[in-house]
Amino acid sequence: MMAPHDRSSGAPVAGFEFRVLGPLEVLVDGVARQMGSSQVRALLTCLLLEPNQVVSMDRLIDTIWDRDPPASARTIIQGYVSRLRKLFAEGEPGGPEIVTRPPGYLLRVDAERIDVHRARALINRAHGLDPAERSRVLAEALTLWRGQVLSDISSSRLYQMVAPNLDELRLLALEERIDADLDLGRHHQLLLELSTLVDRHPLRERLTGQLMLANYRAGHRAEAQARFHELRRRLSDELGLDPGPDLRDLYEQVLRDDPALRSARPPEPALGIKRPIPAELPPAPAGFVGRRRELAELDRLLAERERGSSLLAVLTGIAGVGKSALALTWAHRVEQEFPDGQLYASLRGYESEREPLSPGEALTSMLKALGVAADGIPVELDDRAALYRSLLAKRRVLVLLDNARDSDQVRPLLPGSAESMVLVTSRRRLDALVVRSGATVLPLETLPTESAIELLDRAGVPGKSASEPVAAAELADLCGGLPLALRIAAARLAANPARGVSDLVHELTDERNRLHALDIDDDADTSVRRAFDISYRSLHPVHAETFRLLGLVPGHTFTADAVAALCGTDPASAQRRLRALALAHLVVEPEPDRFGMHDLLRVYARDLLAESDDPGALRRLLNHYLVIADHARRFLRPTRDELNFARDTPQPEISDRAQALDWFDAEWPNLVAAVRVANERGMHDLAWQLARLQFNYLMVRCPWEDWIRVYTDGLVSARAINDPTGEVLMSAGLGVAHSRSGQLDEALAHYEQSYRVAVANDDASRRAMTQINMASVLFRLQRYDEAKEHCQDALRVYRSLGDSYFEAGALNNLAMVEQVNGEREEALAHLREAEALYRAADDLDTLAMVLNNCGEVCIELGRLDDGERYHHEALEVALKCGSAMRQASAHLGLGDAARCRGDLAVTRTRWETALAIFEAEGSPRASEARERLEDLARPA
C-alpha cells in the first residue's frame, strides 16, 4: 500500500498519481507516462475506479470488449496486467501493485493518489462545514476535472458506464459550491457563471433556482421570474412536465416578495410545541468511516419514497460488521428530515445476558416517549400498536429498531404513517419483512482495505498506520475488514503507544491465538468471540454442527455437494443447512450455489471443533474432491495413470471439456489447499493422488507457482508412505513444471530422481516415461546426443509394450533432435506419426504442440503453405482445449511464415500476440517473441 499523503490538488506528487477526470493520465514524480493501447487504458481505469477491491475477470472482459470478447480474452488481459505490473515496478517500493485475487485482480493503491477518489473525499468532507470552508473545499474538488472524462477512450463501453456518473458528480459539487456562495452573499459574482451554466443545462431545475435567487437578491426580480417561465415552457414543450415543487415554491416566494429570500439564513422555526418531540437516538460512534454506497442508498430511499406508504429499510450482516454504527451515523445526519422526532429501541435480539425485548415492552417505551402516561397505555399488544400508529399518523418520525432477532419482533412496531421511516438492524436477513411489509434490505459487507486502515487510525493512534503502511494493510487483512475487530485492534495499539503495528500483526498471524488477541481484557462483552458466540448459540443443533464442520474446509469457498460430503448427508439437505446459516450471516453466498465464510468466522468454527465431532468428515470431503477431479480430468486429456475413483458414488454434472475446465477454475484454490491439508494431517495416500489428479488441468492452465506447491506437497506425502508410483509421478510432475517455466536444471534434477525410482522398482513403462522427459530437457540444454539416446530407448520400450500414447511422445522428442541436427525430412516423418497417434488418443493439448512442431519444420523446409496450415490447425485446437501456451506458439509460427512472405504487418501482429500471451503465462519463450520483434524494428 502506498503511503497516504496530504496535499492540495495542484501540488506535485512524489511517486505515482492517477487521473481519470479528463483523459487518462499516469504520472510518476509529476511526469506523464505513456500507457499504450486503449484497451490497456480501459483495464487500468476499471481497477482505478475500484481501488483495493477485487474486479472479476468476467467484468473486465465484458467492460473492455462489450460482450463480444475474443476467445483469448483472458490471456490478453493477463498480458495487459503484466505490462502494468512492469510499469508499477519502476516506482519506489510500496507503490501501486496489481494483486491476483480470485476471481480477478485487485489494485492495491492509496486512493488519495487517484483524482476521482480524492474529489469524492473532498465533496464528502465539505458536508456540514461552514459556508466559507465548504465553498473552498468544493472549489478545490472541482479543479480536479481537466476536461471531458476519459475522453481518450470515448468509444468504449467503460466510457458509457462511467462518464455520465462522473459528470453528474461534478455538477452536484458545482451546485453545492454555488449554494455555499449564495449563503455567503456572493450573488452578484455568481450571475455570469450561473447564466452560462443554465444555458448549458437548460433543464436542470436546481441551477435555474439558484440563478433565480441570485437575480432576486441582486434586485433583478423581473429576470428571476423570466427564468422560471422560460424553464416552464421548455419542460412543457420537450418533456410534457411542470417545474418541480421546490422551484414552484421559490417562484411563489419571488412573487410575494417573501422576506426569507433576502437573507441567506432560513427562518427560525416556530416555538410552540403541542406534543412531545422525542429525540432518543444514542450518540453516533466516533471514528465512523466508509459506507458511502450504503449511506447513498439510504439517502436515495428517503428521497424517492413513494407517497402513501411508510418506508422500511433493514441493515443486515455478520456480527461486528457495523450495522448499528451505520444506522446511528445516518440517522443523525438526516434527523432534520424528521421534525416530529426520532424514536430508538434496542430490541436485544442477540445479547448474551438479557432476553430479546418483546414487542409489548418496546411499544410501552415508545408510547411513553410520545407523551402517553403510564396509566394510559393499553394492556393488550394490539391496542398498544393501534395507539402507537394513531400517535404517529401524519407525523414525520424516524424509528430506529436496533438488533432485531426476527420479523415477528419488528412487525408490531411499524407505524402506519406515510411520512415516517423505520430503520432496522439485524444479524438475520428478515426476509418476511420484505415479503409482507415491502422492506428494502441492505446487506453490509466488511470494509475494504483502505477504509479499514482509516478506521484503525481514527479509532486508535492517528498517523500510526501511515508510519507502517504495509503492516497496517496486513492488520486490516487479518481482521478481515470487520469493524469490531478493527476497533479492538486499534484500542490495543492505543493502550500501548510504544507497540508497533507489526507487533500486533505478528501476534494475530497465529490462527490459534487470533480470536483471543481480539478481546478487550477489562470488557468481556467487547470481543469478537463473544459476538460470534451469541449468533452461534441461536442455531439449531444440526446447523450448529454443520457450522463447526465448515471449519475443516481447507479452501475459502464450498458448494452444497462438498458440504454434503463433509457432513455425510445429501446435497439437498446440505443446501438447506447452508441457506439457514446464510440467513444468520454465518456464511455468505458470493455467487449462486457457492458459499464462503469470513476469515474470522472460519477461525472461530475451527476453535469450536471438538474431538466428539465427526472424525471422518475431512476424509469424506477429500474423497469428494478426488472423485470429481478424477471425473473432470478425463475430459481434458488422456489420464495415463492407473488412478480411478469412479466408485458407486453419483458422478457430478460434468459432461464436456468446458464444464470440466469451469469446475477446475472454480475449485482450484480449494484443491491447492486440500492437498496441503491432506499432507499436514498425515493423509498421505490422498495427498499425492489428489495432486496427480490436477495434472491435466495444470497442463492447460499452467499456474506455475501453484503447480510446484501442490506437487511438492504430493512428493513429501508419497515419500512419507514409501509409495514408488507416487514418487515417480510427483517428481516427474515437478520436472514438467520447472521445464515449462524455464528452470531447466531444476527440471532435469526432478526427472533424474523419477528415473532412479522407476529403475529401482523395475518399472519399464515409468522408466521410459522419465527418459522422454529427460530427453526434452537435455535437448533444450543442447545435449543432443544424450537426448537422442533416451528417445530411442523409450521408443523401443513403448513399441514393445504396445503403448502408442507414450510412443508418440518419444517420436516427438526424437524429431526435435533430428530437426536441430538438420535431419528435417526424418523429423517431419516422425512428427506425422506422432500427430496420428495423438489424434487417436484425443489429447488436444499435445496434439496442438505436435502440429506447431510440424509447422515449424515445414517452414524450415520452405513449404510455407504446409507450415501455415499446421499452425492454423494448432491454433484452432489450442483454442478448443484452452491452452494459452499452444496458442502463443501458433501465433509465433504464423508470424514466422508471414515474415518469410514479406508481409511485415501480419508478422508484427502475430508476434505481438504471442508476446502478450507468453508474458501473461510467465513463459521463458517470451524472449523468443521479443527478440523477433526487436529484429523486425531494426532498419533493413
PDB file of C-alpha atoms in Angstrom, residues 627 630-631 634 644-649 651:
ATOM      1  CA  VAL A 627     -13.956 -38.356  -7.202  1.00  0.00           C
ATOM      2  CA  ASP A 630     -10.836 -37.699 -11.462  1.00  0.00           C
ATOM      3  CA  HIS A 631     -14.096 -37.410 -13.390  1.00  0.00           C
ATOM      4  CA  ARG A 634     -10.827 -37.202 -18.179  1.00  0.00           C
ATOM      5  CA  ASN A 644      -9.570 -44.406 -10.886  1.00  0.00           C
ATOM      6  CA  PHE A 645     -12.082 -43.051  -8.372  1.00  0.00           C
ATOM      7  CA  ALA A 646     -15.239 -43.734 -10.387  1.00  0.00           C
ATOM      8  CA  ARG A 647     -16.864 -45.541  -7.495  1.00  0.00           C
ATOM      9  CA  ASP A 648     -20.541 -46.132  -6.897  1.00  0.00           C
ATOM     10  CA  THR A 649     -20.973 -42.500  -5.838  1.00  0.00           C
ATOM     11  CA  GLN A 651     -20.999 -38.563 -10.746  1.00  0.00           C
TER      12      GLN A 651
END
